[in-house]
Tab-separated table of C-alpha atoms in Angstrom:
chain	number	residue	atom	x	y	z
A	1	MET	CA	43.322	-79.486	163.270
A	2	THR	CA	41.101	-82.337	164.533
A	3	THR	CA	38.556	-84.226	162.445
A	4	ASP	CA	35.797	-82.695	164.584
A	5	SER	CA	37.034	-79.219	163.638
A	6	ALA	CA	36.947	-80.084	159.931
A	7	ILE	CA	33.414	-81.433	160.371
A	8	ASP	CA	32.321	-78.269	162.150
A	9	LEU	CA	33.737	-76.081	159.367
A	10	MET	CA	31.961	-78.116	156.696
A	11	PHE	CA	28.634	-78.701	158.431
A	12	GLY	CA	28.362	-75.904	161.010
A	13	GLY	CA	24.964	-74.226	160.990
A	14	MET	CA	23.409	-76.708	158.552
A	15	GLU	CA	20.038	-78.221	159.381
A	16	LYS	CA	20.655	-81.207	157.122
A	17	LEU	CA	23.721	-83.379	157.686
A	18	GLY	CA	22.737	-85.902	155.050
A	19	PRO	CA	20.180	-86.528	152.306
A	20	GLY	CA	16.586	-86.239	153.468
A	21	SER	CA	13.676	-83.875	153.836
A	22	ASP	CA	10.887	-83.051	156.245
A	23	ALA	CA	8.402	-84.282	153.649
A	24	ASP	CA	10.073	-87.699	153.408
A	25	THR	CA	10.329	-88.013	157.190
A	26	LEU	CA	6.624	-87.229	157.523
A	27	HIS	CA	5.710	-89.580	154.691
A	28	VAL	CA	7.438	-92.503	156.387
A	29	LEU	CA	6.147	-91.575	159.860
A	30	ARG	CA	2.583	-91.525	158.561
A	31	LEU	CA	2.975	-95.076	157.251
A	32	LEU	CA	2.863	-96.234	160.867
A	33	PRO	CA	-0.421	-97.076	162.592
A	34	HIS	CA	-1.715	-94.470	165.021
A	35	ALA	CA	-0.874	-95.558	168.555
A	36	PRO	CA	0.358	-93.929	171.755
A	37	ARG	CA	4.146	-94.007	171.953
A	38	GLN	CA	5.900	-93.202	175.211
A	39	ILE	CA	9.563	-93.889	174.432
A	40	ILE	CA	10.850	-92.447	171.150
A	41	VAL	CA	14.564	-92.419	170.335
A	42	ASP	CA	16.276	-90.704	167.398
A	43	ALA	CA	19.586	-92.553	167.015
A	44	GLY	CA	22.481	-90.622	165.477
A	45	CYS	CA	20.298	-87.532	165.273
A	46	GLY	CA	22.984	-85.027	164.206
A	47	THR	CA	21.572	-81.501	164.372
A	48	GLY	CA	18.122	-83.024	164.462
A	49	ARG	CA	16.211	-81.923	161.383
A	50	GLN	CA	14.133	-85.096	161.629
A	51	THR	CA	14.042	-84.938	165.446
A	52	LEU	CA	12.128	-81.686	165.269
A	53	VAL	CA	9.736	-83.139	162.695
A	54	LEU	CA	9.036	-86.147	164.920
A	55	ALA	CA	8.551	-84.033	168.040
A	56	GLN	CA	6.259	-81.560	166.261
A	57	GLU	CA	4.162	-84.223	164.548
A	58	LEU	CA	3.819	-86.593	167.507
A	59	GLY	CA	3.723	-84.056	170.341
A	60	THR	CA	5.729	-86.524	172.413
A	61	LEU	CA	9.181	-86.298	173.987
A	62	VAL	CA	11.909	-87.478	171.607
A	63	HIS	CA	15.227	-88.665	173.032
A	64	ALA	CA	17.909	-87.397	170.634
A	65	VAL	CA	21.132	-89.455	170.689
A	66	ASP	CA	24.420	-88.398	169.118
A	67	SER	CA	28.106	-88.649	170.051
A	68	HIS	CA	29.000	-85.155	168.729
A	69	GLU	CA	27.944	-82.635	171.369
A	70	PRO	CA	28.032	-79.521	169.117
A	71	PHE	CA	25.305	-81.081	166.968
A	72	LEU	CA	23.122	-81.578	170.040
A	73	THR	CA	23.741	-78.002	171.158
A	74	ALA	CA	22.474	-76.800	167.778
A	75	LEU	CA	19.451	-79.106	168.071
A	76	ASN	CA	18.528	-77.752	171.505
A	77	GLN	CA	18.760	-74.195	170.194
A	78	ARG	CA	16.518	-74.972	167.218
A	79	ALA	CA	13.995	-76.806	169.379
A	80	ALA	CA	13.819	-73.877	171.801
A	81	SER	CA	13.411	-71.357	168.962
A	82	ARG	CA	10.427	-73.339	167.651
A	83	GLY	CA	8.819	-73.560	171.069
A	84	ILE	CA	9.237	-77.319	171.384
A	85	GLY	CA	12.304	-77.479	173.605
A	86	HIS	CA	10.262	-79.467	176.138
A	87	LEU	CA	9.741	-82.195	173.518
A	88	VAL	CA	13.454	-82.862	172.862
A	89	GLN	CA	15.929	-84.383	175.305
A	90	ALA	CA	19.526	-84.642	174.061
A	91	HIS	CA	21.903	-87.446	175.070
A	92	VAL	CA	25.630	-87.388	174.284
A	93	MET	CA	26.256	-91.102	173.831
A	94	ASP	CA	27.142	-93.844	171.381
A	95	MET	CA	24.277	-95.443	169.470
A	96	LYS	CA	25.397	-98.907	170.492
A	97	ASP	CA	24.590	-98.023	174.119
A	98	ILE	CA	20.927	-97.321	173.383
A	99	PRO	CA	19.658	-100.700	174.693
A	100	ARG	CA	21.360	-100.091	178.035
A	101	VAL	CA	19.760	-96.671	178.502
A	102	PHE	CA	16.381	-97.206	176.808
A	103	PRO	CA	15.169	-100.792	177.380
A	104	ALA	CA	11.528	-100.442	176.198
A	105	ILE	CA	11.408	-98.293	173.053
A	106	ASP	CA	8.144	-97.799	171.176
A	107	LEU	CA	9.720	-96.073	168.154
A	108	LEU	CA	13.411	-95.994	167.260
A	109	TRP	CA	14.251	-93.650	164.379
A	110	SER	CA	17.604	-93.456	162.588
A	111	GLU	CA	18.160	-91.494	159.370
A	112	GLY	CA	21.448	-92.212	157.626
A	113	SER	CA	23.444	-93.023	160.754
A	114	ALA	CA	23.208	-96.780	161.378
A	115	TYR	CA	26.122	-97.360	158.979
A	116	SER	CA	28.528	-95.991	161.608
A	117	ILE	CA	28.111	-99.184	163.645
A	118	GLY	CA	27.090	-101.337	160.662
A	119	PHE	CA	23.513	-101.606	159.366
A	120	ALA	CA	23.002	-105.267	160.277
A	121	ASN	CA	24.855	-104.822	163.575
A	122	ALA	CA	22.705	-101.822	164.482
A	123	LEU	CA	19.470	-103.687	163.796
A	124	ALA	CA	20.614	-106.662	165.863
A	125	ALA	CA	21.815	-104.447	168.714
A	126	TRP	CA	18.649	-102.362	168.844
A	127	ALA	CA	16.127	-105.212	168.569
A	128	PRO	CA	16.219	-106.144	172.289
A	129	ALA	CA	15.597	-102.496	173.216
A	130	LEU	CA	12.291	-102.403	171.308
A	131	ARG	CA	9.174	-103.502	173.073
A	132	PRO	CA	7.252	-106.290	171.263
A	133	GLY	CA	5.406	-104.670	168.384
A	134	GLY	CA	7.659	-101.606	168.519
A	135	PHE	CA	8.898	-99.971	165.324
A	136	CYS	CA	12.413	-99.337	164.057
A	137	ILE	CA	12.705	-96.882	161.167
A	138	VAL	CA	16.157	-96.852	159.584
A	139	SER	CA	17.415	-95.253	156.386
A	140	GLU	CA	20.524	-96.715	154.818
A	141	LEU	CA	22.598	-96.089	151.714
A	142	ALA	CA	22.072	-98.977	149.307
A	143	TRP	CA	22.588	-100.134	145.753
A	144	LEU	CA	19.258	-99.908	143.947
A	145	ARG	CA	19.828	-102.093	140.916
A	146	ASP	CA	21.514	-105.347	139.983
A	147	ASP	CA	22.953	-104.416	136.609
A	148	PRO	CA	26.452	-102.898	136.388
A	149	VAL	CA	26.652	-99.492	138.028
A	150	PRO	CA	28.716	-96.570	136.691
A	151	ALA	CA	32.401	-97.217	137.228
A	152	LEU	CA	32.870	-93.934	139.065
A	153	ALA	CA	30.277	-94.909	141.679
A	154	GLN	CA	31.632	-98.450	142.011
A	155	GLU	CA	35.168	-97.167	142.508
A	156	PHE	CA	34.157	-94.457	144.981
A	157	PHE	CA	32.102	-96.682	147.264
A	158	SER	CA	34.603	-99.550	147.161
A	159	SER	CA	36.661	-97.363	149.485
A	160	ALA	CA	34.097	-94.896	150.913
A	161	TYR	CA	31.570	-97.542	151.971
A	162	PRO	CA	32.647	-101.062	150.962
A	163	GLU	CA	29.965	-102.597	153.220
A	164	MET	CA	27.134	-101.017	151.202
A	165	GLN	CA	24.620	-103.668	150.153
A	166	HIS	CA	21.804	-103.977	147.647
A	167	THR	CA	18.491	-103.042	149.271
A	168	SER	CA	17.293	-106.655	148.933
A	169	ARG	CA	20.164	-107.792	151.161
A	170	ASN	CA	19.304	-105.119	153.705
A	171	VAL	CA	15.740	-106.422	153.790
A	172	ALA	CA	17.116	-109.911	154.393
A	173	ALA	CA	19.371	-108.596	157.179
A	174	ALA	CA	16.387	-106.963	158.878
A	175	GLN	CA	14.386	-110.171	158.693
A	176	ALA	CA	17.325	-112.155	160.075
A	177	ALA	CA	17.457	-109.747	163.035
A	178	GLY	CA	13.849	-110.577	163.871
A	179	TYR	CA	11.954	-107.717	162.226
A	180	ALA	CA	8.983	-107.747	159.905
A	181	VAL	CA	9.618	-105.418	156.964
A	182	ILE	CA	6.434	-103.354	156.660
A	183	HIS	CA	7.432	-100.769	154.034
A	184	THR	CA	10.413	-99.340	152.196
A	185	HIS	CA	10.775	-95.827	150.815
A	186	THR	CA	13.610	-94.536	148.618
A	187	LEU	CA	14.552	-90.873	148.888
A	188	PRO	CA	14.046	-88.888	145.682
A	189	GLN	CA	17.132	-87.250	144.223
A	190	ASP	CA	16.059	-83.734	145.162
A	191	ALA	CA	16.271	-84.763	148.831
A	192	TRP	CA	20.031	-85.096	148.263
A	193	VAL	CA	20.418	-81.684	146.680
A	194	GLU	CA	18.118	-79.209	148.407
A	195	GLY	CA	19.654	-77.933	151.619
A	196	TYR	CA	22.459	-80.503	151.488
A	197	TYR	CA	24.628	-80.877	148.385
A	198	ASP	CA	23.729	-77.384	147.185
A	199	VAL	CA	25.130	-76.025	150.476
A	200	LEU	CA	28.067	-78.423	150.780
A	201	GLU	CA	29.300	-77.812	147.249
A	202	ALA	CA	29.819	-74.103	147.874
A	203	ARG	CA	31.490	-74.764	151.219
A	204	ALA	CA	33.778	-77.460	149.825
A	205	ASN	CA	34.856	-75.212	146.959
A	206	ALA	CA	35.847	-72.561	149.507
A	207	LEU	CA	37.477	-74.926	152.012
A	208	VAL	CA	39.661	-76.646	149.416
A	209	ARG	CA	41.962	-73.639	149.812
A	210	HIS	CA	42.014	-73.836	153.623
A	211	PRO	CA	45.515	-73.748	155.211
A	212	GLU	CA	44.940	-76.998	157.157
A	213	ASN	CA	45.549	-80.283	155.331
A	214	ALA	CA	42.706	-82.095	157.118
A	215	VAL	CA	40.187	-79.495	156.024
A	216	ARG	CA	41.437	-79.467	152.407
A	217	ASP	CA	41.275	-83.276	152.258
A	218	PHE	CA	37.741	-83.305	153.661
A	219	ALA	CA	36.693	-80.651	151.140
A	220	ARG	CA	38.123	-82.666	148.236
A	221	GLU	CA	36.366	-85.824	149.454
A	222	THR	CA	33.081	-83.922	149.600
A	223	MET	CA	33.538	-82.565	146.080
A	224	LYS	CA	34.271	-86.074	144.812
A	225	GLU	CA	31.150	-87.427	146.517
A	226	ILE	CA	28.997	-84.827	144.778
A	227	GLU	CA	30.633	-85.612	141.433
A	228	VAL	CA	29.861	-89.312	141.923
A	229	PHE	CA	26.241	-88.538	142.779
A	230	ARG	CA	25.796	-86.593	139.549
A	231	ALA	CA	27.181	-89.533	137.558
A	232	SER	CA	25.314	-92.211	139.536
A	233	GLU	CA	22.439	-92.780	137.072
A	234	GLY	CA	20.200	-93.696	140.006
A	235	SER	CA	22.323	-96.717	140.876
A	236	TYR	CA	22.276	-96.027	144.615
A	237	GLY	CA	20.191	-94.111	147.110
A	238	TYR	CA	18.975	-93.849	150.659
A	239	VAL	CA	16.232	-96.313	151.491
A	240	PHE	CA	13.972	-96.168	154.528
A	241	TYR	CA	13.178	-99.545	156.053
A	242	VAL	CA	10.023	-99.543	158.181
A	243	LEU	CA	10.541	-102.440	160.549
A	244	GLN	CA	8.441	-103.929	163.348
A	245	ARG	CA	9.745	-106.154	166.095
A	246	GLY	CA	7.811	-109.374	166.549
């Protein structure tokens, strides 16, 4: 069984593919000044929970970019069912190709997906695609404190995401890439649980008995991730960085 098949079994039908909430997306969006925005791109949109929020709130076409076509199919279906299909345009493509396809972006949004090409690399790659004064809103997993973190979390992320940085270093990386850091916003813990971990935990517990090794392994990894989160003591979280290109 392919990795994509394991992903589909674990995440199929879910609106949330990572921590987040409509309320947090709206909170961060409303931190931006009111201004007309013609080109809006949601990078690594997944099934597009936040895409639909952006389209509904702004009433403007949102270009939804993801490399996994089944996610985009689900997004198109949800957009159509809400009567906003005309406000979402899906693109099956790699996030690193965004500057080639969209050279004058007013608002680039990316929730929990920049890590796949590297947070600092993503910011540097996307900067030329933003028009001067354009905004880049990126959420990224980060360490939230300097003191020693629980051993379980340290051990887990040393292999799961060894590139994870403290949020202060992410701010520095954004500034080095030519952005002004306007705001930051850390997701509350319930944004991890509601509609995400509470769904995944039940699925992982069922899939750990699946006949395919790849699916069982993915289920065990998911269960471990949830265990680490419960023992994290707030040592890490997803942080939104509200960035503006100079």
